[in-house]
CSV table of C-alpha atoms and ligand atoms in Angstrom, one decimal:
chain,number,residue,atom,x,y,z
Z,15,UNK,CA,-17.0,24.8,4.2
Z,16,UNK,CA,-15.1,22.8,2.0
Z,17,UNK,CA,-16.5,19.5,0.6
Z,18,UNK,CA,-14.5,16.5,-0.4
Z,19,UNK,CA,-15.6,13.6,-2.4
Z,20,UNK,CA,-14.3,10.7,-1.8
Z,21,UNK,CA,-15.2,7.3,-3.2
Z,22,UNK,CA,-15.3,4.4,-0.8
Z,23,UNK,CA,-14.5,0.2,-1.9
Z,24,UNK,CA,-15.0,-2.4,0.8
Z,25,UNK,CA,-14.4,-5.0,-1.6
Z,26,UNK,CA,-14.5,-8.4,0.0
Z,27,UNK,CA,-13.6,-10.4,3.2
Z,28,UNK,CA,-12.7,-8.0,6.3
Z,29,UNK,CA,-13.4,-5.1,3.4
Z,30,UNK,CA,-16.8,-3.7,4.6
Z,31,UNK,CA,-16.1,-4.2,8.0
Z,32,UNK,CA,-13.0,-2.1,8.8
Z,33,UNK,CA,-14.8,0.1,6.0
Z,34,UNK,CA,-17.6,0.5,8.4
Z,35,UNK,CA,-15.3,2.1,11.2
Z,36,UNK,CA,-13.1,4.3,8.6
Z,37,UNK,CA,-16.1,5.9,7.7
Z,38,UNK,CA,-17.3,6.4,10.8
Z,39,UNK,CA,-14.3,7.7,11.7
Z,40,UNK,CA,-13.7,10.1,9.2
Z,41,UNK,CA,-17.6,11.2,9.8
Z,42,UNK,CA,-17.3,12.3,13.3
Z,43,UNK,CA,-13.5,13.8,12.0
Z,44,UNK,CA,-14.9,15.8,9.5
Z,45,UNK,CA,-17.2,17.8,11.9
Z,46,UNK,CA,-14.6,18.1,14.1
Z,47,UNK,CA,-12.1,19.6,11.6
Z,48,UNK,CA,-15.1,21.4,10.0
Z,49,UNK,CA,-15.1,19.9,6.9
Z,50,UNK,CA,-17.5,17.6,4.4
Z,51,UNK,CA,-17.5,14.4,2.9
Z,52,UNK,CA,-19.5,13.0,0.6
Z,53,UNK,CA,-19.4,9.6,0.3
Z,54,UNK,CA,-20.2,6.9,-2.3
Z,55,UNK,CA,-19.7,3.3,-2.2
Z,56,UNK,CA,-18.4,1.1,-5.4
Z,57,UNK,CA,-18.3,-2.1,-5.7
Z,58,UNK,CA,-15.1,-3.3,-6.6
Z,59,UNK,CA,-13.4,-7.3,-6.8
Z,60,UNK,CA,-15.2,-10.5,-5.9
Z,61,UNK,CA,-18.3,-8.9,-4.5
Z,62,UNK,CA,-18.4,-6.8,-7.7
Z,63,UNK,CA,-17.8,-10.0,-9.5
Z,64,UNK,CA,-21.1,-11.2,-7.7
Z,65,UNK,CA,-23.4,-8.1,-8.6
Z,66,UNK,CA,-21.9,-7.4,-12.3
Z,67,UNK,CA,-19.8,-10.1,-13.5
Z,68,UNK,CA,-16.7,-8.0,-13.3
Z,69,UNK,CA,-14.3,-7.1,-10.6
Z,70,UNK,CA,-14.5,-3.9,-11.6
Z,71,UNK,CA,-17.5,-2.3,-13.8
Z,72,UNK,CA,-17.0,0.8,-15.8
Z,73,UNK,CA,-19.3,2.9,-13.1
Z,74,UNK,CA,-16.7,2.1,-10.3
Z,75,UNK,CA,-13.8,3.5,-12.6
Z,76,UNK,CA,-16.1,6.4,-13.5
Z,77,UNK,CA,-16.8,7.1,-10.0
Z,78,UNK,CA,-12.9,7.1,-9.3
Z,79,UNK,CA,-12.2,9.7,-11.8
Z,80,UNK,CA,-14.8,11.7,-11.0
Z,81,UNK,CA,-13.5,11.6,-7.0
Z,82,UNK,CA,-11.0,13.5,-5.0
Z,83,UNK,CA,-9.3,10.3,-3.1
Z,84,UNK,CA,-10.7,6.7,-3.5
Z,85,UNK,CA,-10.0,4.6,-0.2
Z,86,UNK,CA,-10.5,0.9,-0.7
Z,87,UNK,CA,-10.2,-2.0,2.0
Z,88,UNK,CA,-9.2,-5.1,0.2
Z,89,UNK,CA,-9.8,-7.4,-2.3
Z,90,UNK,CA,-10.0,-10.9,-3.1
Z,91,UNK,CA,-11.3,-14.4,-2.4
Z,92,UNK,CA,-10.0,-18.0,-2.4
Z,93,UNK,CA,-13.7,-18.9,-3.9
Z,94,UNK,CA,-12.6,-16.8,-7.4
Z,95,UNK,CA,-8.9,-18.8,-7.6
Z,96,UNK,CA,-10.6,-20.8,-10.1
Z,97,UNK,CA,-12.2,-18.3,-12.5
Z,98,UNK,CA,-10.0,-16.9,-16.1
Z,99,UNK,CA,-7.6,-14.1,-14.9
Z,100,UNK,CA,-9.4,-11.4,-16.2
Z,101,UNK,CA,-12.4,-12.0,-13.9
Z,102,UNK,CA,-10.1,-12.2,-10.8
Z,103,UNK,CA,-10.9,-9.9,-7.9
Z,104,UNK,CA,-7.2,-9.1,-8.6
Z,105,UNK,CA,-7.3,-8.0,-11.6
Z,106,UNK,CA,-10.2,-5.4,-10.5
Z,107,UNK,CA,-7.8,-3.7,-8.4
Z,108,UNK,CA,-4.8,-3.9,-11.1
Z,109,UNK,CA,-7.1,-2.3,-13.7
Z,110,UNK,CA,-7.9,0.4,-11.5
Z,111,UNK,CA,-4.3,1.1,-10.6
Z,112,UNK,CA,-3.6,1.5,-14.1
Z,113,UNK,CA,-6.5,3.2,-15.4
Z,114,UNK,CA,-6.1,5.8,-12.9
Z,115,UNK,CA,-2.3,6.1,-13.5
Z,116,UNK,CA,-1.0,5.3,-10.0
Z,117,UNK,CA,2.3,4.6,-11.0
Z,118,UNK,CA,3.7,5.5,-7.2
Z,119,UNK,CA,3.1,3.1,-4.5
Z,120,UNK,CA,4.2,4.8,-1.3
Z,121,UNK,CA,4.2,2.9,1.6
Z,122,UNK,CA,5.8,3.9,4.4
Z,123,UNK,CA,7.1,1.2,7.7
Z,124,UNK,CA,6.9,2.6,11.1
Z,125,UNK,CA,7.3,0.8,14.6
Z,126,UNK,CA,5.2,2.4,17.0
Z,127,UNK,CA,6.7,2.1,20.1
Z,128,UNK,CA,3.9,0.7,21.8
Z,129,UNK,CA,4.1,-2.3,19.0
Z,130,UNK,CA,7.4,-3.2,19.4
Z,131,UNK,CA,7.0,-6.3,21.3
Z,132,UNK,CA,4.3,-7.7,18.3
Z,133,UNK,CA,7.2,-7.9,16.3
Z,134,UNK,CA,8.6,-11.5,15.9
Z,135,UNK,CA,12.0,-9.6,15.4
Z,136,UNK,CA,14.1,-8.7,18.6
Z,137,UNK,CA,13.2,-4.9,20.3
Z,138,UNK,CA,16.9,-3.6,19.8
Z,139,UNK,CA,16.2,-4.2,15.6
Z,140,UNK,CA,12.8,-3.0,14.9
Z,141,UNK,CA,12.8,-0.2,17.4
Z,142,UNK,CA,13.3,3.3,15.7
Z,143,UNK,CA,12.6,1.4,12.0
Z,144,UNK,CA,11.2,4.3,10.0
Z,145,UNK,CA,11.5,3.7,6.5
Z,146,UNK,CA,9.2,4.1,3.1
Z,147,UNK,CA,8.8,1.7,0.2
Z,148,UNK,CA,8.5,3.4,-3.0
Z,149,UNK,CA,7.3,0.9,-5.2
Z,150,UNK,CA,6.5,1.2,-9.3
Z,151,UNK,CA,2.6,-0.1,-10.0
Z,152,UNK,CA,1.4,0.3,-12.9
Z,153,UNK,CA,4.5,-1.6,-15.0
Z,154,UNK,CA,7.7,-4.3,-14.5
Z,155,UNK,CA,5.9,-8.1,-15.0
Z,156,UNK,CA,2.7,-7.4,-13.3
Z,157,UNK,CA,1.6,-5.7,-16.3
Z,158,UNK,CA,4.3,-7.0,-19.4
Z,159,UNK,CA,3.8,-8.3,-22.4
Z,160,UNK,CA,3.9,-10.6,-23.8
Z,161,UNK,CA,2.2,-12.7,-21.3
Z,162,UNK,CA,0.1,-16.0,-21.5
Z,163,UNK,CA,-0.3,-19.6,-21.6
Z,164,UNK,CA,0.4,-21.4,-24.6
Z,165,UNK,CA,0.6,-25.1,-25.7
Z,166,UNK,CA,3.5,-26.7,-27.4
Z,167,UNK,CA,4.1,-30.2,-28.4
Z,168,UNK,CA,6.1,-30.6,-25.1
Z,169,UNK,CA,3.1,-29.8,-23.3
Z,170,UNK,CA,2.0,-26.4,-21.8
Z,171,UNK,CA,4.0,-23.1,-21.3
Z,172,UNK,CA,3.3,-19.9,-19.4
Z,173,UNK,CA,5.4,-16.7,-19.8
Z,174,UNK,CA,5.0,-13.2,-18.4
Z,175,UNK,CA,7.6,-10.4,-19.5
Z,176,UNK,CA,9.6,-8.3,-17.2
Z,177,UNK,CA,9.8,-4.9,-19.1
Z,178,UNK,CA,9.9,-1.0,-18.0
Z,179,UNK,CA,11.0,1.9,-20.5
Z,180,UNK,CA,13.7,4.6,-19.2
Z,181,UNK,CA,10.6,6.9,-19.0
Z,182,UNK,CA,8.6,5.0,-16.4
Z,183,UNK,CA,11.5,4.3,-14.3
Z,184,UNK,CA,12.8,8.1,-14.4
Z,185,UNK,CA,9.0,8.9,-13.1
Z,186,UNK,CA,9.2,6.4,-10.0
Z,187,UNK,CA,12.8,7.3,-9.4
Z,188,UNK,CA,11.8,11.1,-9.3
Z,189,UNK,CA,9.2,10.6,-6.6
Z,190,UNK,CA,11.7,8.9,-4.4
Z,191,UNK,CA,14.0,11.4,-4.8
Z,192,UNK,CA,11.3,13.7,-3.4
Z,193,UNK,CA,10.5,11.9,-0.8
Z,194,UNK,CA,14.1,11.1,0.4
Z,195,UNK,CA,14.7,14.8,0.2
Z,196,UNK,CA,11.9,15.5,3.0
Z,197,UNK,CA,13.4,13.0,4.9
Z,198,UNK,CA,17.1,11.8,5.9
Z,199,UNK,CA,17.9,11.9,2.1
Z,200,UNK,CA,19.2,8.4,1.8
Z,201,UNK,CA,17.6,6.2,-1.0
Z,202,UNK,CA,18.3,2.1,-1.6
Z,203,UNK,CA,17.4,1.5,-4.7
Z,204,UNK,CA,16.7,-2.3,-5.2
Z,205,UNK,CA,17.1,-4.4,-8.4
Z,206,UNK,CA,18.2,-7.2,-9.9
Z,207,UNK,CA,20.6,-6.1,-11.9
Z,208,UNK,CA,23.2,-9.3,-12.2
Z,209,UNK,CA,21.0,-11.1,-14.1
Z,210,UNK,CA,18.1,-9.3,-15.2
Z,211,UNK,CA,18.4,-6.8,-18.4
Z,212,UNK,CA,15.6,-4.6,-17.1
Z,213,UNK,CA,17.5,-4.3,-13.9
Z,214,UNK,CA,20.2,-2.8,-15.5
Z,215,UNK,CA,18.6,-0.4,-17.4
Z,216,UNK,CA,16.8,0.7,-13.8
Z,217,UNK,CA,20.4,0.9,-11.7
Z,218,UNK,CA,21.7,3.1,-15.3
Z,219,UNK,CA,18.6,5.2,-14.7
Z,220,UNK,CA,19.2,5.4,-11.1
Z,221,UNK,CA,22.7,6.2,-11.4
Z,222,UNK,CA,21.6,9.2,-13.8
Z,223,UNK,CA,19.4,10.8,-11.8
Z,224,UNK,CA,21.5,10.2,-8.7
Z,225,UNK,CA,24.3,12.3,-10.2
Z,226,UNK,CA,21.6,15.2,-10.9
Z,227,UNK,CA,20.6,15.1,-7.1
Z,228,UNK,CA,24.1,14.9,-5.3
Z,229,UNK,CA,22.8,16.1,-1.8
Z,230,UNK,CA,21.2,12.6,-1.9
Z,231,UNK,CA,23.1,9.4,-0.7
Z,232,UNK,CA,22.1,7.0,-3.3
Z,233,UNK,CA,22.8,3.1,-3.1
Z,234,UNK,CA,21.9,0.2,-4.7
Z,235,UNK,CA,21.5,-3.8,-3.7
Z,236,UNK,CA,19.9,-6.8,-5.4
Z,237,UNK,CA,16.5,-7.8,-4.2
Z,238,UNK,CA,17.9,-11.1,-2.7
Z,239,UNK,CA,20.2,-9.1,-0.3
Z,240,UNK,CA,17.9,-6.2,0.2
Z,241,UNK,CA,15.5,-9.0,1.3
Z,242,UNK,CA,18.5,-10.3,4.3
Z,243,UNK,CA,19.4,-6.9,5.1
Z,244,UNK,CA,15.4,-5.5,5.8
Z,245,UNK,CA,15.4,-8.1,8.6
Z,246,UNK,CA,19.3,-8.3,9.6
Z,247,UNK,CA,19.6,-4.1,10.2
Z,248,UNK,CA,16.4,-3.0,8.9
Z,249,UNK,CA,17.5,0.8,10.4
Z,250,UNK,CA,19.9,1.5,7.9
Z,251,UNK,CA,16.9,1.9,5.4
Z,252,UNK,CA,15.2,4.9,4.8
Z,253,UNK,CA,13.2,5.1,1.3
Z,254,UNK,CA,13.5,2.2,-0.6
Z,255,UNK,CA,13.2,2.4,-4.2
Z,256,UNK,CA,11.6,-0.7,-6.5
Z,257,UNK,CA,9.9,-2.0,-8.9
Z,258,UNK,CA,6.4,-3.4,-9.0
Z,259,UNK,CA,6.8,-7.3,-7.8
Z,260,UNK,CA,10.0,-6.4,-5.9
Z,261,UNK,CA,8.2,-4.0,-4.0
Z,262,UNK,CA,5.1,-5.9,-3.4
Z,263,UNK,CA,7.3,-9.0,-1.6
Z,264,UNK,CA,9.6,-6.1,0.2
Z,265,UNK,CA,6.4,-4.5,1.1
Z,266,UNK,CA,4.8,-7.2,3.1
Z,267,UNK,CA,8.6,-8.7,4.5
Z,268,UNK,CA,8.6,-4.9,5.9
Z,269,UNK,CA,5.3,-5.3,7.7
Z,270,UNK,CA,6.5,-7.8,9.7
Z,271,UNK,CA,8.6,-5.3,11.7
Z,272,UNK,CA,5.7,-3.2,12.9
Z,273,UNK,CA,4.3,-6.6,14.6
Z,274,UNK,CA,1.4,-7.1,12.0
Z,275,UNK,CA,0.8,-6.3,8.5
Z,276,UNK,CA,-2.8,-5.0,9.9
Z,277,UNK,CA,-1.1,-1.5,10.9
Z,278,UNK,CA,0.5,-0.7,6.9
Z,279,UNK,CA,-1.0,1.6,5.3
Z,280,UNK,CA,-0.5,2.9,1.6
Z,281,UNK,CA,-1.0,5.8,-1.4
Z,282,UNK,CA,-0.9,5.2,-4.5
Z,283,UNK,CA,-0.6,8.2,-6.8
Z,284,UNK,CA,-0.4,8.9,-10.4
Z,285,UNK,CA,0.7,12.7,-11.6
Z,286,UNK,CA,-2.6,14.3,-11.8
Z,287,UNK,CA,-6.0,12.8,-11.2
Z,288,UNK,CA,-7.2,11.2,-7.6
Z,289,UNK,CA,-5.1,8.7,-5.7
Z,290,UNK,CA,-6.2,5.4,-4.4
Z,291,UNK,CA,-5.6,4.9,-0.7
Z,292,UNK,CA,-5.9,1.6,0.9
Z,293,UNK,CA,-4.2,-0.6,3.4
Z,294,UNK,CA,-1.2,-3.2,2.1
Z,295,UNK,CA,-3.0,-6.4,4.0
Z,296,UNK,CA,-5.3,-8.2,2.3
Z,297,UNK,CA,-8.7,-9.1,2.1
Z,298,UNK,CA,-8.2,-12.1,5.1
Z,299,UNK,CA,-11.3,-14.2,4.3
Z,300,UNK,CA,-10.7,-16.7,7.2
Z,301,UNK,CA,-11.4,-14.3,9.9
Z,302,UNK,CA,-14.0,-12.3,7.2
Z,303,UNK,CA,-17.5,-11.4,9.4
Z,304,UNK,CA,-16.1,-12.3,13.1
Z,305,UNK,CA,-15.7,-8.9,14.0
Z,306,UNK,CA,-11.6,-9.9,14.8
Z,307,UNK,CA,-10.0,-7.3,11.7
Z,308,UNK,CA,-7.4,-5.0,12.5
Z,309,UNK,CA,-9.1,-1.7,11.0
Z,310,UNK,CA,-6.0,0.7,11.7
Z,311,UNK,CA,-4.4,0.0,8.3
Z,312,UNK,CA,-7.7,1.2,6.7
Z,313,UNK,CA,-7.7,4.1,9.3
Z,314,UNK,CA,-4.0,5.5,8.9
Z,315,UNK,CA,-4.5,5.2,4.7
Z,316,UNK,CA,-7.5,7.4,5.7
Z,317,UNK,CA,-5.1,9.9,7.5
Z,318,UNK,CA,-2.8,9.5,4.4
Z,319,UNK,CA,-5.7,10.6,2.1
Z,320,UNK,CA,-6.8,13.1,4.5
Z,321,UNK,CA,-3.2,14.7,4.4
Z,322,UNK,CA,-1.8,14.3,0.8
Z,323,UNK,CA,-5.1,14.3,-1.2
Z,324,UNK,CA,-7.3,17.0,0.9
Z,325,UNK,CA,-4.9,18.8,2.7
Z,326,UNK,CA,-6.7,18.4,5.8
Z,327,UNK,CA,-3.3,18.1,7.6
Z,328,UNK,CA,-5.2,18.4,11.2
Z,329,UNK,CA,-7.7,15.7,10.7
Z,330,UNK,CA,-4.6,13.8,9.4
Z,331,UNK,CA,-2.4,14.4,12.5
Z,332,UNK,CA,-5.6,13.9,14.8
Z,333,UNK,CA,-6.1,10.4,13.5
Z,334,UNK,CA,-2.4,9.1,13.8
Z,335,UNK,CA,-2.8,10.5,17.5
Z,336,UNK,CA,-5.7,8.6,18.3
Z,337,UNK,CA,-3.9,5.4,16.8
Z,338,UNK,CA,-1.3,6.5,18.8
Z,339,UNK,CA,-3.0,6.6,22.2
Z,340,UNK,CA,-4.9,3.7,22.0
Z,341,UNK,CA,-2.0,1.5,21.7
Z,342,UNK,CA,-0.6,3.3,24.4
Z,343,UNK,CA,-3.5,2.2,26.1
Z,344,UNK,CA,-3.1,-1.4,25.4
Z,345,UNK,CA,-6.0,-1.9,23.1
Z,346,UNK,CA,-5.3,-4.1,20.5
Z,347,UNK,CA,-7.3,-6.8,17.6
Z,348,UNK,CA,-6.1,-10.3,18.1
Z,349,UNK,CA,-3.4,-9.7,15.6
Z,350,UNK,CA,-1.5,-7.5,17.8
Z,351,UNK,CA,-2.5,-9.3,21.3
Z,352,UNK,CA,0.3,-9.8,23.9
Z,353,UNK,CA,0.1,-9.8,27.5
Z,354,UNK,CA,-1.2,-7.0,29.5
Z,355,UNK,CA,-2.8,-5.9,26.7
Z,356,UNK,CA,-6.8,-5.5,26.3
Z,357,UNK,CA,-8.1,-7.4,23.0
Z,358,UNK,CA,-10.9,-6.1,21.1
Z,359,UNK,CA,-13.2,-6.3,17.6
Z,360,UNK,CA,-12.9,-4.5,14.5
Z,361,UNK,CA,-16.3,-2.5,16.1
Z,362,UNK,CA,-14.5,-1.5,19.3
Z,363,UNK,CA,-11.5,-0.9,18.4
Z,364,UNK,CA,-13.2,1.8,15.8
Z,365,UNK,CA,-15.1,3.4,19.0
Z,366,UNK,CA,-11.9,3.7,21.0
Z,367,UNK,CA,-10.4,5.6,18.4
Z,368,UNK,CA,-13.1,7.8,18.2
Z,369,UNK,CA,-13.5,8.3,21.6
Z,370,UNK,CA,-9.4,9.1,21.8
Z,371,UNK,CA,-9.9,11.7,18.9
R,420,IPM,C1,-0.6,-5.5,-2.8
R,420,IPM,C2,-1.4,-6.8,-3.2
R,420,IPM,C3,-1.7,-6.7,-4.7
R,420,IPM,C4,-0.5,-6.7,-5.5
R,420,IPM,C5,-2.6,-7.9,-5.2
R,420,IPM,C6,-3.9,-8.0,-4.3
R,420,IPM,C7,-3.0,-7.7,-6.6
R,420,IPM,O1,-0.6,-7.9,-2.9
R,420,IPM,O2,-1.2,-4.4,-3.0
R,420,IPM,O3,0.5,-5.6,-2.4
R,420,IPM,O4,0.1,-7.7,-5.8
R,420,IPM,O5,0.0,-5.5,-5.8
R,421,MG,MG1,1.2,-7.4,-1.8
């Protein structure tokens, strides 16, 4: 029987708790599909900040290298706002991105069509919206230098640097490329190229590659408009292509057509080496400990892992089925409540799943 070992990272706020149900989840999956886990538990952000003093001690990372998937909840905490950036629950999980190498964000947008009346767009938009953001993580401004704060004798200055070689583009482009070519074979690349010198150099890349790959319809549009369109006709996308802060804010704009950013999951992957696979919300410390999370994020990143890092294509398709069916059945967390519909906690809402697999 094979064995799979996966490293597990609550994290903080709703993190343990929709944690809780993925691995039960993926427990009673794994006998079902004949298959082991092994599971260990990091700590990893503010509650690792708590135990160590760092949001993100060298065992974690070692534990992460030595795994075949991570899966992490969330992170972060309005109570560490205050401390120096590098002891930010943030920065825990932007260390790990890089020092695992996952320089391809792949999150993909899909309306389920139970869902469609969650979204605060109109049905005729948002139904049939299947598309995937391809986002670059592990360079652009989140990770630039230089960066800092400074003073001057006009008072105090901060400066981050917007900056990617032709290299690290070429690598996310490539894997969008891939993905595009599985699918519809469109790709929207999206930059700011008007103003921004590291724009251009991405749409020259872009344009490039595209030439290598003509079976592929290749486009490009500035963030601000790509930002319109998503909501004005967000069909007409199929896999977006960005960089690291673009994608993040197109990332979470696109969760708003599924009806709740509770139901996105993500993969991030570098080109060898484990990928991290965790959900796109965040860590939601207002509702942390009341049992109202959404765990289905957490659950489809689980199905993600199970199908691109363990091959357990099954399992994979087992658990989008289950999500599947219970919507059908008009379960929902409070995030996704409408009428006729039966509201449930984080703990039930894991049971009926199981009980639908
Ligand atoms: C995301 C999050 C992270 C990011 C934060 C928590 C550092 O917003 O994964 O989209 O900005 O990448
Ligand atoms: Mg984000």
């Amino acid at each position: 029987m094979k064995n799979h070992k996966i490293v597990l990272l609550p994290g903080d706020g709703i993190g343990p708790e929709i944690t809780k149900v993925t691995r039960e989840l993926l427990e009673m999956i794994s006998k079902k599909y004949c298959f082991d886990i092994t599971f260990e538990e990091h700590p990893i952000g503010g509650s690792a900040i708590e135990l160590t003093d760092s949001p993100l001690p060298q065992s974690t990372i070692k534990a992460c290298k030595e795994s075949d998937a991570v899966l992490m909840a969330a992170i972060g905490d309005p109570k560490y706002d205050r401390l120096p950036r590098d002891k930010r629950p943030e920065t825990g999980l932007l260390n790990l991105r890089s020092s695992l190498g996952l320089f391809a964000n792949i999150r993909p947008v899909k309306v389920w069509p139970s869902l469609i009346e969650a979204s605060s767009l109109k049905p005729e938009f948002v139904k049939g919206v299947d598309l995937i953001v391809v986002r670059e993580l592990t360079g652009g401004i989140y990770f630039g230098k230089p960066k800092g704060r400074i003073r001057t004798d006009e008072g105090e200055r901060a400066f981050n640097t917007m900056t990617y070689s032709d290299i690290e583009i070429d690598r996310i482009i490539e894997i969008a490329f891939e993905i595009a070519k599985s699918r519809s074979k469109k790709v929207c690349s999206v930059d700011k190229a008007n103003v921004l010198d590291v724009s251009q150099l991405w749409r020259e890349r872009v344009e490039l590659l595209a030439k290598k790959n003509q079976e592929l319809e290749v486009s490009h549009l500035y963030i601000d408009n790509a930002a319109m369109q998503l909501i004005r006709s967000p069909k007409k996308f199929d896999v977006i292509l960005t960089a690291n802060l673009f994608g993040d804010i197109l990332s979470d704009e696109a969760a708003m057509l599924t009806g709740s950013i509770g139901m996105l999951p993500s993969a991030s992957l570098s080109n060898n080496g484990p990928g991290l696979y965790e959900p796109v919300h965040g860590s939601a410390p207002d509702i942390a400990g009341l049992d109202k999370a959404n765990p289905i994020a957490m659950v489809l990143s689980s199905a993600m892992m199970l199908r691109i890092a363990l091959k357990e294509i099954k399992a994979a398709d087992a658990i989008e089925e289950a999500v599947n069916k219970v919507l059908n059945n008009g379960l929902r967390t409070p995030d996704l409540m409408s009428k006729a519909c039966t509201e449930l906690g984080c703990r039930d809402m894991g049971k009926a799943l199981i009980d639908a697999i």
